[in-house]
Short mmCIF file of C-alpha atoms in Angstrom, two decimals:
data_model
loop_
_atom_site.label_atom_id
_atom_site.label_comp_id
_atom_site.label_asym_id
_atom_site.label_seq_id
_atom_site.Cartn_x
_atom_site.Cartn_y
_atom_site.Cartn_z
CA MET V 1223 167.56 31.35 -53.24
CA THR V 1224 165.35 29.94 -56.02
CA ASP V 1225 167.00 27.54 -58.50
CA PRO V 1226 167.12 29.48 -61.82
CA SER V 1227 166.26 26.33 -63.80
CA SER V 1228 162.90 26.02 -62.06
CA ALA V 1229 161.92 29.68 -62.28
CA PRO V 1230 159.35 30.93 -64.83
CA SER V 1231 160.97 32.24 -67.98
CA MET V 1232 160.32 34.52 -70.92
CA THR V 1233 161.76 34.29 -74.44
CA ARG V 1234 162.80 37.15 -76.73
CA GLY V 1235 164.84 36.83 -79.94
CA GLY V 1236 165.60 33.17 -79.33
CA ARG V 1237 167.16 33.85 -75.89
CA THR V 1238 165.57 32.77 -72.64
CA LEU V 1239 165.74 34.82 -69.43
CA SER V 1240 164.35 33.92 -66.06
CA VAL V 1241 161.79 36.37 -64.73
CA ALA V 1242 163.97 36.91 -61.67
CA LEU V 1243 167.01 37.68 -63.80
CA ALA V 1244 165.01 40.00 -66.03
CA LEU V 1245 163.73 41.91 -63.03
CA ALA V 1246 167.24 42.14 -61.61
CA LEU V 1247 168.57 43.54 -64.87
CA THR V 1248 165.71 46.02 -65.07
CA VAL V 1249 166.55 47.34 -61.62
CA GLU V 1250 170.27 47.42 -62.40
CA PHE V 1251 169.79 49.40 -65.63
CA ALA V 1252 167.41 51.75 -63.90
CA MET V 1253 169.98 52.47 -61.20
CA ILE V 1254 172.74 53.00 -63.77
CA GLY V 1255 170.53 55.35 -65.75
CA MET V 1256 169.72 57.29 -62.63
CA ALA V 1257 173.40 57.65 -61.75
CA MET V 1258 174.39 58.82 -65.24
CA ALA V 1259 171.46 60.98 -66.27
CA PRO V 1260 172.40 64.66 -66.60
CA SER V 1261 171.04 67.02 -63.95
CA ALA V 1262 169.65 64.09 -61.96
CA GLN V 1263 169.55 66.27 -58.88
CA ALA V 1264 167.08 68.63 -60.52
CA GLN V 1265 164.76 65.76 -61.52
CA VAL V 1266 164.18 64.32 -58.06
CA THR V 1267 160.70 64.58 -56.60
CA GLU V 1268 159.66 64.07 -53.02
CA GLY V 1269 159.57 60.42 -52.00
CA GLN V 1270 161.78 59.24 -54.88
CA PRO V 1271 165.45 58.22 -54.73
CA GLU V 1272 167.96 60.93 -55.67
CA ALA V 1273 171.03 60.03 -57.69
CA TYR V 1274 174.41 61.26 -56.50
CA HIS V 1275 176.66 63.39 -58.66
CA THR V 1276 178.85 61.58 -61.13
CA TYR V 1277 182.32 63.05 -61.57
CA ASP V 1278 181.27 64.92 -64.72
CA GLU V 1279 178.08 66.21 -63.13
CA MET V 1280 179.95 67.46 -60.09
CA LYS V 1281 182.41 69.32 -62.28
CA GLN V 1282 179.58 70.84 -64.34
CA ASP V 1283 177.61 71.89 -61.27
CA MET V 1284 180.66 73.43 -59.61
CA GLN V 1285 181.36 75.39 -62.78
CA ALA V 1286 177.72 76.50 -62.87
CA LEU V 1287 177.94 77.82 -59.31
CA ALA V 1288 181.04 79.85 -60.20
CA GLU V 1289 179.22 81.32 -63.19
CA GLU V 1290 176.10 82.13 -61.16
CA TYR V 1291 177.75 83.82 -58.16
CA ASP V 1292 180.14 86.77 -58.41
CA ALA V 1293 181.98 85.73 -55.23
CA ALA V 1294 183.01 82.35 -56.69
CA GLU V 1295 185.67 81.19 -59.13
CA PHE V 1296 186.21 77.70 -60.55
CA ARG V 1297 189.73 76.49 -61.20
CA GLY V 1298 191.71 73.33 -61.73
CA VAL V 1299 194.46 72.63 -59.21
CA GLY V 1300 195.95 69.40 -60.54
CA THR V 1301 195.28 66.04 -62.15
CA SER V 1302 194.84 62.49 -60.93
CA THR V 1303 196.94 59.47 -61.81
CA LEU V 1304 194.64 58.88 -64.82
CA ASP V 1305 194.80 62.57 -65.76
CA GLN V 1306 191.35 63.56 -64.52
CA GLU V 1307 191.12 67.14 -63.33
CA ILE V 1308 191.09 67.94 -59.61
CA PHE V 1309 189.09 71.14 -59.26
CA VAL V 1310 187.96 73.64 -56.63
CA VAL V 1311 185.61 76.55 -56.24
CA ASP V 1312 187.19 79.52 -54.49
CA VAL V 1313 184.95 81.97 -52.61
CA ALA V 1314 185.79 85.45 -51.32
CA ALA V 1315 184.35 88.96 -51.43
CA ASN V 1316 185.35 90.77 -54.65
CA ILE V 1317 187.33 87.71 -55.66
CA SER V 1318 187.76 88.77 -59.29
CA ASP V 1319 189.36 92.05 -58.19
CA ARG V 1320 191.86 90.52 -55.78
CA SER V 1321 195.39 89.48 -56.61
CA GLU V 1322 196.69 86.03 -55.68
CA GLU V 1323 198.76 87.68 -52.94
CA GLU V 1324 195.68 89.35 -51.44
CA LEU V 1325 193.72 86.11 -51.51
CA ALA V 1326 196.62 84.25 -49.93
CA GLN V 1327 196.43 86.53 -46.87
CA LEU V 1328 192.74 85.89 -46.15
CA PRO V 1329 191.94 83.50 -43.26
CA THR V 1330 190.69 80.40 -45.04
CA LEU V 1331 188.48 77.39 -44.45
CA TYR V 1332 189.36 74.53 -46.79
CA VAL V 1333 186.80 71.76 -47.30
CA ASP V 1334 187.35 68.59 -49.31
CA GLY V 1335 185.72 65.22 -49.89
CA ALA V 1336 186.20 61.81 -51.49
CA HIS V 1337 189.73 60.98 -50.46
CA HIS V 1338 188.09 57.56 -50.58
CA GLY V 1339 186.36 57.31 -53.94
CA ASN V 1340 183.48 55.16 -52.74
CA GLU V 1341 182.48 57.67 -50.03
CA ILE V 1342 180.27 59.71 -52.33
CA LEU V 1343 178.29 61.50 -49.64
CA SER V 1344 181.47 63.24 -48.51
CA ALA V 1345 181.62 64.93 -51.92
CA GLU V 1346 177.93 65.79 -51.68
CA ALA V 1347 178.47 67.38 -48.26
CA ALA V 1348 181.21 69.61 -49.68
CA TYR V 1349 179.00 70.61 -52.61
CA TYR V 1350 175.90 71.42 -50.58
CA PHE V 1351 177.90 73.37 -48.01
CA LEU V 1352 179.33 75.45 -50.85
CA THR V 1353 175.87 76.19 -52.22
CA ARG V 1354 174.69 77.32 -48.78
CA VAL V 1355 177.62 79.71 -48.36
CA LEU V 1356 177.02 81.25 -51.78
CA GLU V 1357 173.29 81.61 -51.16
CA ASN V 1358 173.93 83.22 -47.76
CA ALA V 1359 176.49 85.58 -49.25
CA THR V 1360 173.88 86.77 -51.75
CA GLU V 1361 171.18 87.19 -49.12
CA GLU V 1362 173.30 88.78 -46.36
CA GLY V 1363 175.57 90.99 -48.45
CA ALA V 1364 179.29 91.72 -48.47
CA SER V 1365 179.76 91.51 -44.70
CA TYR V 1366 179.07 87.76 -44.79
CA LEU V 1367 182.38 87.15 -46.61
CA GLU V 1368 184.37 89.93 -44.96
CA ASP V 1369 188.01 89.05 -44.23
CA LYS V 1370 187.76 85.33 -44.96
CA ARG V 1371 187.88 82.82 -47.77
CA LEU V 1372 186.40 79.42 -48.54
CA VAL V 1373 187.95 76.83 -50.86
CA VAL V 1374 186.00 73.65 -51.69
CA ASN V 1375 187.39 70.54 -53.39
CA PRO V 1376 184.62 67.91 -53.54
CA ILE V 1377 186.63 65.08 -55.13
CA VAL V 1378 190.24 64.58 -54.03
CA ASN V 1379 190.36 61.13 -55.67
CA PRO V 1380 188.68 61.36 -59.13
CA ASP V 1381 189.89 57.95 -60.29
CA GLY V 1382 188.52 56.16 -57.26
CA TYR V 1383 185.32 58.19 -57.48
CA THR V 1384 184.59 57.20 -61.07
CA ARG V 1385 185.29 53.53 -60.23
CA ASP V 1386 183.42 53.56 -56.90
CA GLN V 1387 186.70 52.44 -55.35
CA ARG V 1388 188.22 53.44 -52.01
CA GLU V 1389 191.81 53.63 -53.22
CA ASN V 1390 193.34 55.53 -56.10
CA THR V 1391 194.49 53.81 -59.30
CA ASN V 1392 197.68 52.58 -57.62
CA GLY V 1393 195.77 50.93 -54.80
CA VAL V 1394 196.84 53.57 -52.28
CA ASP V 1395 194.58 54.76 -49.49
CA LEU V 1396 195.18 58.48 -49.99
CA ASN V 1397 194.18 59.16 -46.39
CA ARG V 1398 197.16 57.13 -45.17
CA ASN V 1399 199.62 58.73 -47.60
CA TYR V 1400 200.32 62.09 -45.93
CA PRO V 1401 203.78 62.65 -44.43
CA PHE V 1402 202.76 63.29 -40.84
CA HIS V 1403 203.65 60.18 -38.80
CA TRP V 1404 203.34 58.21 -42.04
CA GLY V 1405 203.08 54.46 -41.42
CA LEU V 1406 203.17 54.79 -37.65
CA TYR V 1407 199.96 52.82 -37.03
CA GLY V 1408 196.81 51.57 -38.73
CA THR V 1409 198.31 51.13 -42.21
CA SER V 1410 199.34 48.37 -44.60
CA ASP V 1411 202.29 47.86 -46.94
CA GLN V 1412 200.19 46.01 -49.54
CA PRO V 1413 198.17 47.73 -52.31
CA PHE V 1414 194.37 47.50 -52.38
CA THR V 1415 194.11 46.37 -48.77
CA GLY V 1416 191.96 49.30 -47.65
CA ASN V 1417 194.71 51.14 -45.78
CA TYR V 1418 197.81 50.83 -47.98
CA ARG V 1419 200.01 53.82 -47.17
CA GLY V 1420 201.94 53.91 -50.46
CA GLU V 1421 205.60 53.31 -51.20
CA GLU V 1422 206.65 56.50 -49.43
CA PRO V 1423 205.10 59.58 -47.81
CA ALA V 1424 203.13 61.69 -50.29
CA SER V 1425 203.93 59.26 -53.10
CA GLU V 1426 200.64 59.92 -54.91
CA THR V 1427 199.91 62.81 -57.24
CA GLU V 1428 196.52 63.37 -55.59
CA THR V 1429 198.15 63.73 -52.16
CA GLN V 1430 200.77 66.09 -53.55
CA THR V 1431 198.10 68.24 -55.19
CA ASN V 1432 196.14 68.53 -51.96
CA MET V 1433 199.22 69.40 -49.92
CA GLU V 1434 200.33 72.05 -52.41
CA LEU V 1435 196.87 73.57 -52.37
CA MET V 1436 196.90 73.83 -48.57
CA ARG V 1437 200.40 75.33 -48.58
CA ASP V 1438 199.11 78.16 -50.75
CA LEU V 1439 196.34 79.09 -48.30
CA ASN V 1440 196.30 81.07 -45.07
CA LEU V 1441 194.77 77.94 -43.60
CA TYR V 1442 192.81 78.60 -40.42
CA ALA V 1443 190.61 75.48 -40.56
CA TYR V 1444 190.28 72.28 -42.57
CA LEU V 1445 187.34 69.87 -42.80
CA THR V 1446 187.92 66.67 -44.78
CA GLY V 1447 184.75 64.65 -45.31
CA HIS V 1448 184.41 60.86 -45.18
CA THR V 1449 181.69 58.25 -44.69
CA GLY V 1450 181.42 54.93 -42.92
CA THR V 1451 180.52 56.12 -39.44
CA TYR V 1452 178.71 59.18 -38.13
CA ASP V 1453 181.01 61.19 -35.88
CA LEU V 1454 184.07 63.47 -35.86
CA VAL V 1455 187.66 62.25 -35.99
CA LEU V 1456 190.42 64.17 -34.21
CA PRO V 1457 193.68 64.87 -36.07
CA TRP V 1458 195.83 63.05 -33.51
CA SER V 1459 195.53 60.04 -31.27
CA GLU V 1460 196.95 60.92 -27.86
CA ASP V 1461 198.26 57.36 -27.42
CA GLN V 1462 199.93 57.24 -30.85
CA ASP V 1463 200.61 60.82 -31.97
CA GLY V 1464 200.84 62.68 -28.67
CA GLU V 1465 198.77 65.34 -27.00
CA ILE V 1466 196.98 67.95 -29.08
CA PRO V 1467 198.76 71.19 -28.07
CA ASP V 1468 195.72 73.36 -28.83
CA TRP V 1469 193.25 71.27 -26.89
CA PRO V 1470 191.53 74.30 -25.24
CA THR V 1471 190.47 75.51 -28.68
CA TYR V 1472 189.51 72.03 -29.85
CA GLU V 1473 187.47 71.42 -26.72
CA THR V 1474 185.38 74.55 -27.23
CA TRP V 1475 184.98 73.83 -30.95
CA LEU V 1476 183.89 70.24 -30.33
CA THR V 1477 181.55 71.20 -27.51
CA ASN V 1478 179.82 73.76 -29.71
CA ILE V 1479 179.50 71.21 -32.51
CA GLU V 1480 178.02 68.59 -30.19
CA ASN V 1481 175.55 71.11 -28.80
CA GLU V 1482 174.54 72.09 -32.34
CA THR V 1483 174.49 68.71 -34.09
CA GLY V 1484 174.86 65.96 -31.49
CA LEU V 1485 178.03 64.61 -33.15
CA GLU V 1486 180.72 63.28 -30.81
CA TYR V 1487 184.43 62.80 -31.49
CA ARG V 1488 186.92 59.94 -31.47
CA ASP V 1489 190.58 59.24 -32.16
CA PRO V 1490 191.82 58.47 -35.69
CA SER V 1491 192.23 54.85 -36.79
CA GLY V 1492 195.41 55.28 -38.83
CA ALA V 1493 198.45 57.47 -39.35
CA GLY V 1494 199.25 59.62 -42.37
CA GLU V 1495 195.79 61.20 -42.56
CA ALA V 1496 195.18 64.52 -44.30
CA HIS V 1497 193.86 66.41 -41.29
CA ALA V 1498 196.75 65.21 -39.12
CA TRP V 1499 199.14 66.78 -41.63
CA ALA V 1500 197.06 69.96 -41.88
CA TYR V 1501 197.20 70.44 -38.12
CA GLY V 1502 200.75 69.24 -37.50
CA ASN V 1503 202.38 70.88 -40.53
CA ARG V 1504 200.09 73.78 -41.45
CA SER V 1505 198.91 74.83 -37.95
CA ALA V 1506 195.29 74.58 -39.09
CA MET V 1507 192.46 73.56 -36.79
CA ALA V 1508 191.40 70.35 -38.52
CA LEU V 1509 188.69 67.72 -38.16
CA LEU V 1510 187.45 64.77 -40.19
CA PRO V 1511 183.63 64.68 -40.28
CA GLU V 1512 182.22 61.21 -40.99
CA VAL V 1513 179.06 62.51 -42.65
CA ASP V 1514 177.09 59.25 -43.07
CA GLU V 1515 177.42 55.51 -42.52
CA GLU V 1516 176.67 54.72 -46.18
CA GLN V 1517 179.32 53.75 -48.74
CA SER V 1518 179.24 52.58 -52.37
CA ALA V 1519 175.68 53.45 -53.34
CA PRO V 1520 174.53 55.08 -56.61
CA ALA V 1521 171.62 56.97 -55.09
CA SER V 1522 170.05 58.13 -51.87
CA THR V 1523 166.66 56.94 -50.67
CA GLU V 1524 165.93 60.51 -49.60
CA GLU V 1525 166.72 64.04 -50.74
CA VAL V 1526 170.49 64.37 -50.37
CA GLU V 1527 170.79 67.84 -48.86
CA ALA V 1528 168.07 67.07 -46.32
CA ARG V 1529 169.84 63.84 -45.44
CA LEU V 1530 173.04 65.78 -44.76
CA ASN V 1531 171.37 68.72 -43.04
CA GLU V 1532 172.51 67.90 -39.52
CA VAL V 1533 176.15 67.22 -40.37
CA LEU V 1534 176.26 70.32 -42.57
CA GLY V 1535 175.89 72.16 -39.28
CA VAL V 1536 179.51 71.19 -38.54
CA TYR V 1537 180.66 72.97 -41.69
CA GLU V 1538 178.45 76.01 -41.11
CA LEU V 1539 179.46 76.43 -37.46
CA THR V 1540 183.14 76.23 -38.41
CA TRP V 1541 182.71 78.79 -41.20
CA ASP V 1542 180.71 81.19 -39.04
CA ASN V 1543 183.33 81.01 -36.29
CA LEU V 1544 186.47 80.85 -38.41
CA HIS V 1545 188.09 83.79 -36.60
CA HIS V 1546 187.38 82.21 -33.21
CA LEU V 1547 189.42 79.07 -33.92
CA GLY V 1548 192.35 80.06 -31.74
CA GLY V 1549 193.33 83.31 -30.10
CA ALA V 1550 191.60 86.38 -31.57
CA LEU V 1551 192.47 89.75 -30.06
CA HIS V 1552 190.01 92.62 -30.39
CA LEU V 1553 191.07 96.22 -29.75
CA GLU V 1554 188.83 97.75 -27.09
CA ASP V 1555 190.57 101.04 -26.26
CA VAL V 1556 193.73 103.11 -26.82
CA ASN V 1557 194.86 105.73 -24.30
CA GLY V 1558 198.31 107.08 -24.97
CA THR V 1559 200.61 104.06 -24.90
CA SER V 1560 198.11 101.93 -22.97
CA VAL V 1561 195.88 99.62 -25.01
CA THR V 1562 193.04 97.42 -23.83
CA VAL V 1563 192.49 94.21 -25.74
CA LEU V 1564 189.95 91.40 -25.44
CA ASN V 1565 190.53 87.84 -26.57
CA ASP V 1566 187.21 86.74 -28.03
CA GLY V 1567 188.71 83.60 -29.60
CA TRP V 1568 188.18 80.03 -28.44
CA GLY V 1569 191.83 79.59 -27.51
CA PRO V 1570 194.61 81.59 -25.89
CA ALA V 1571 196.57 84.26 -27.76
CA TYR V 1572 200.25 83.42 -27.33
CA ASN V 1573 203.55 85.28 -27.50
CA LEU V 1574 202.42 88.90 -27.47
CA THR V 1575 205.02 91.14 -29.08
CA PRO V 1576 204.85 94.91 -29.80
CA LEU V 1577 205.85 95.89 -33.33
CA PRO V 1578 208.27 97.33 -34.20
CA THR V 1579 209.95 95.35 -31.44
CA PRO V 1580 212.15 97.35 -29.05
CA ALA V 1581 215.57 95.73 -28.77
CA SER V 1582 215.42 95.82 -24.98
CA ASN V 1583 212.34 93.59 -24.94
CA VAL V 1584 214.03 90.93 -27.02
CA ASP V 1585 217.14 91.04 -24.85
CA GLU V 1586 215.36 90.87 -21.50
CA GLY V 1587 212.54 88.51 -22.45
CA THR V 1588 210.74 89.28 -19.17
CA ALA V 1589 207.94 91.50 -17.97
CA ASP V 1590 205.28 91.83 -15.30
CA THR V 1591 202.45 89.74 -16.78
CA GLY V 1592 199.85 91.12 -14.42
CA ALA V 1593 196.76 89.27 -15.66
CA SER V 1594 195.73 85.66 -15.25
CA ASP V 1595 197.71 83.21 -17.38
CA ASN V 1596 195.80 80.06 -16.58
CA GLY V 1597 193.56 79.85 -19.63
CA THR V 1598 190.38 79.89 -17.58
CA GLY V 1599 188.69 82.50 -19.73
CA ASP V 1600 187.48 84.61 -16.80
CA ASN V 1601 186.47 88.10 -17.91
CA ALA V 1602 188.96 89.85 -15.66
CA THR V 1603 190.69 93.07 -16.70
CA ALA V 1604 194.28 93.52 -15.56
CA LYS V 1605 197.10 95.89 -16.40
CA THR V 1606 200.51 94.72 -17.47
CA SER V 1607 203.72 96.29 -18.72
CA VAL V 1608 205.34 95.34 -22.04
CA PRO V 1609 204.47 91.66 -22.54
CA ALA V 1610 207.12 88.96 -22.38
CA PRO V 1611 207.49 86.67 -25.41
CA ASP V 1612 205.69 83.82 -23.60
CA ARG V 1613 202.80 85.99 -22.40
CA GLN V 1614 199.34 84.68 -23.27
CA ILE V 1615 195.80 86.01 -22.96
CA ALA V 1616 193.13 83.45 -22.14
CA PRO V 1617 189.80 83.19 -23.97
CA GLY V 1618 187.42 85.85 -22.70
CA GLU V 1619 190.22 87.75 -20.93
CA GLU V 1620 190.47 91.53 -21.25
CA VAL V 1621 193.86 93.08 -20.54
CA THR V 1622 195.29 96.61 -20.54
CA LEU V 1623 198.88 96.68 -21.78
CA ASP V 1624 201.50 99.41 -21.44
CA LEU V 1625 203.39 99.33 -24.73
CA PRO V 1626 206.45 101.24 -25.98
CA GLU V 1627 205.89 104.58 -27.66
CA GLY V 1628 205.81 104.20 -31.42
CA THR V 1629 204.26 100.72 -31.35
CA GLU V 1630 202.15 100.22 -34.47
CA GLU V 1631 200.88 96.67 -34.02
CA LEU V 1632 200.61 93.93 -31.44
CA GLY V 1633 201.77 90.59 -32.80
CA TYR V 1634 200.67 87.24 -31.37
CA GLU V 1635 200.22 83.58 -32.23
CA ARG V 1636 196.64 82.31 -32.60
CA VAL V 1637 197.62 78.67 -31.92
CA THR V 1638 200.55 76.98 -30.22
CA ILE V 1639 201.19 74.04 -32.60
CA ASP V 1640 204.50 74.48 -34.39
CA GLY V 1641 203.99 73.73 -38.07
CA ASP V 1642 206.50 73.95 -40.89
CA ASP V 1643 205.68 77.62 -41.60
CA PRO V 1644 205.80 80.00 -38.59
CA GLU V 1645 203.75 82.62 -40.44
CA GLN V 1646 200.73 80.31 -40.46
CA LYS V 1647 199.95 80.95 -36.80
CA VAL V 1648 200.95 84.63 -36.58
CA LYS V 1649 198.37 87.42 -36.42
CA THR V 1650 198.73 91.14 -35.85
CA LEU V 1651 196.40 93.62 -34.20
CA SER V 1652 196.90 97.03 -35.78
CA PHE V 1653 196.39 100.29 -33.94
CA PRO V 1654 194.76 103.38 -35.54
CA ALA V 1655 198.11 105.18 -35.34
CA PRO V 1656 201.55 104.62 -33.77
CA LEU V 1657 201.19 104.84 -29.98
CA ASN V 1658 202.09 108.20 -28.47
CA ALA V 1659 202.07 109.07 -24.77
CA SER V 1660 200.27 112.36 -25.45
CA THR V 1661 197.52 110.83 -27.63
CA GLU V 1662 193.95 111.27 -26.39
CA THR V 1663 191.85 108.21 -25.62
CA GLN V 1664 190.77 106.38 -28.78
CA THR V 1665 188.32 103.55 -29.25
CA ASP V 1666 188.48 101.24 -32.24
CA ASP V 1667 185.27 99.41 -33.02
CA GLY V 1668 186.75 97.71 -36.03
CA GLY V 1669 187.77 94.56 -34.19
CA PHE V 1670 190.87 92.50 -34.72
CA LEU V 1671 192.78 92.60 -37.98
CA SER V 1672 194.27 89.36 -39.21
CA VAL V 1673 196.14 90.57 -42.30
CA PRO V 1674 199.88 90.50 -41.51
CA GLY V 1675 201.44 93.94 -41.03
CA PRO V 1676 204.89 95.30 -41.90
CA GLY V 1677 206.52 93.86 -38.80
CA LEU V 1678 205.70 90.26 -39.67
CA ALA V 1679 209.18 89.14 -40.70
CA LEU V 1680 210.72 90.46 -37.48
CA LEU V 1681 207.86 89.00 -35.45
CA VAL V 1682 208.40 85.53 -36.88
CA ALA V 1683 212.09 85.72 -36.08
CA VAL V 1684 211.38 86.77 -32.51
CA PHE V 1685 208.92 83.89 -32.04
CA ALA V 1686 211.34 81.35 -33.45
CA ALA V 1687 214.09 82.49 -31.09
CA LEU V 1688 212.14 83.01 -27.89
CA ALA V 1689 208.90 81.02 -27.82
CA PRO V 1690 209.05 78.10 -25.36
CA ALA V 1691 207.22 74.85 -26.03
CA ARG V 1692 203.72 74.68 -24.54
CA THR V 1693 201.11 71.95 -24.41
CA ARG V 1694 197.63 71.52 -23.02
CA ARG V 1695 196.55 68.04 -21.98
CA ARG V 1696 193.27 66.64 -23.13
CA PRO V 1697 191.10 65.38 -20.27
#
């Protein structure tokens, strides 16, 4: 390093600055101006650095998207410790015409970013994924958004984001503050140490806001963006948290992601993470994408969306296959009281139960299962009598079931993880009409229906009473 006293200097207004210092200040002010200039994203030209969104710019651009696209709505969901708004854009077909209850039933992908305020590219990934979904919805029409919902929260930690700081104002690592195995491993009890878990589980207002938001959703999948490495982080560590019960679904999901993007997966480095809670407590298929190795930078040396293009494939694949994340029964044929169903999900469909449930089935709890129950996914068709509560249909398996006369729906669980709300993993497959032994053969091309039917309350009670614990070991 050159001694400042020996460097050439320039004088202005009676004050002397070294040339090196002047150049440094020029660069610093240029970078600050780039980070704060309005609509910086629109000003970038090829080959020039592109500034990241400031907090205010992100809020303005999210609002602008909601104004531009009919399928989107902007709303605040809470405030940070310093009273900055935490906001989302909500996307669904005919969203302005739907009640909150109708929206709450739609299978939902929730995407967030910037739990760690200095991981700006995680917020950018959420934003650019949102723009792609809205553009595709416009180009492809109503079917693109049929029977699903997207909620995007780019900045979970506004105070850390505006300060370019990992923790929130209280020095808490928000991604160690969730109440699933809180403090078990990989955390600190000292503020501003990079992994401080907080005084107690969910002690922070930002954590509470995010949890409440997820509780209000029919949460099928959750992607929570971070930076620092470039890979995918599982919700649980087998050594620390235990086996992932829905590993067959995860394995297919991760394999498809790796084939599409090249990203591989690893175990988490600490307990109390958001996606661990989403999976363990909300029965949502959850991953943490590390979208880039960069942290704490005001601008990108290349166009931001292009830089994120590969990892955005993780978000797009998950959205496109939302209904496949778990068991997903499709009605193939109805002939009297016999129905043929196909599981075209990426995981088994568990605990098949006819609705309304005949009392005899609940009492006996047994039946001839008939078809393969090994989860291999072979496309074999088999016939079985009324399914037992622990009956499951493997991915790719087609089964013909003899159901009681008068059955209106077939209830099942799409995942096996037991969260804190049994309804989160329950789906129902509705038939065109109550089953009748004299009914002619019917074929329903409408696919599976995931909106809960009238037998849901009884179905949940049956599952709670009869469903045995099941796990699948990760290789």
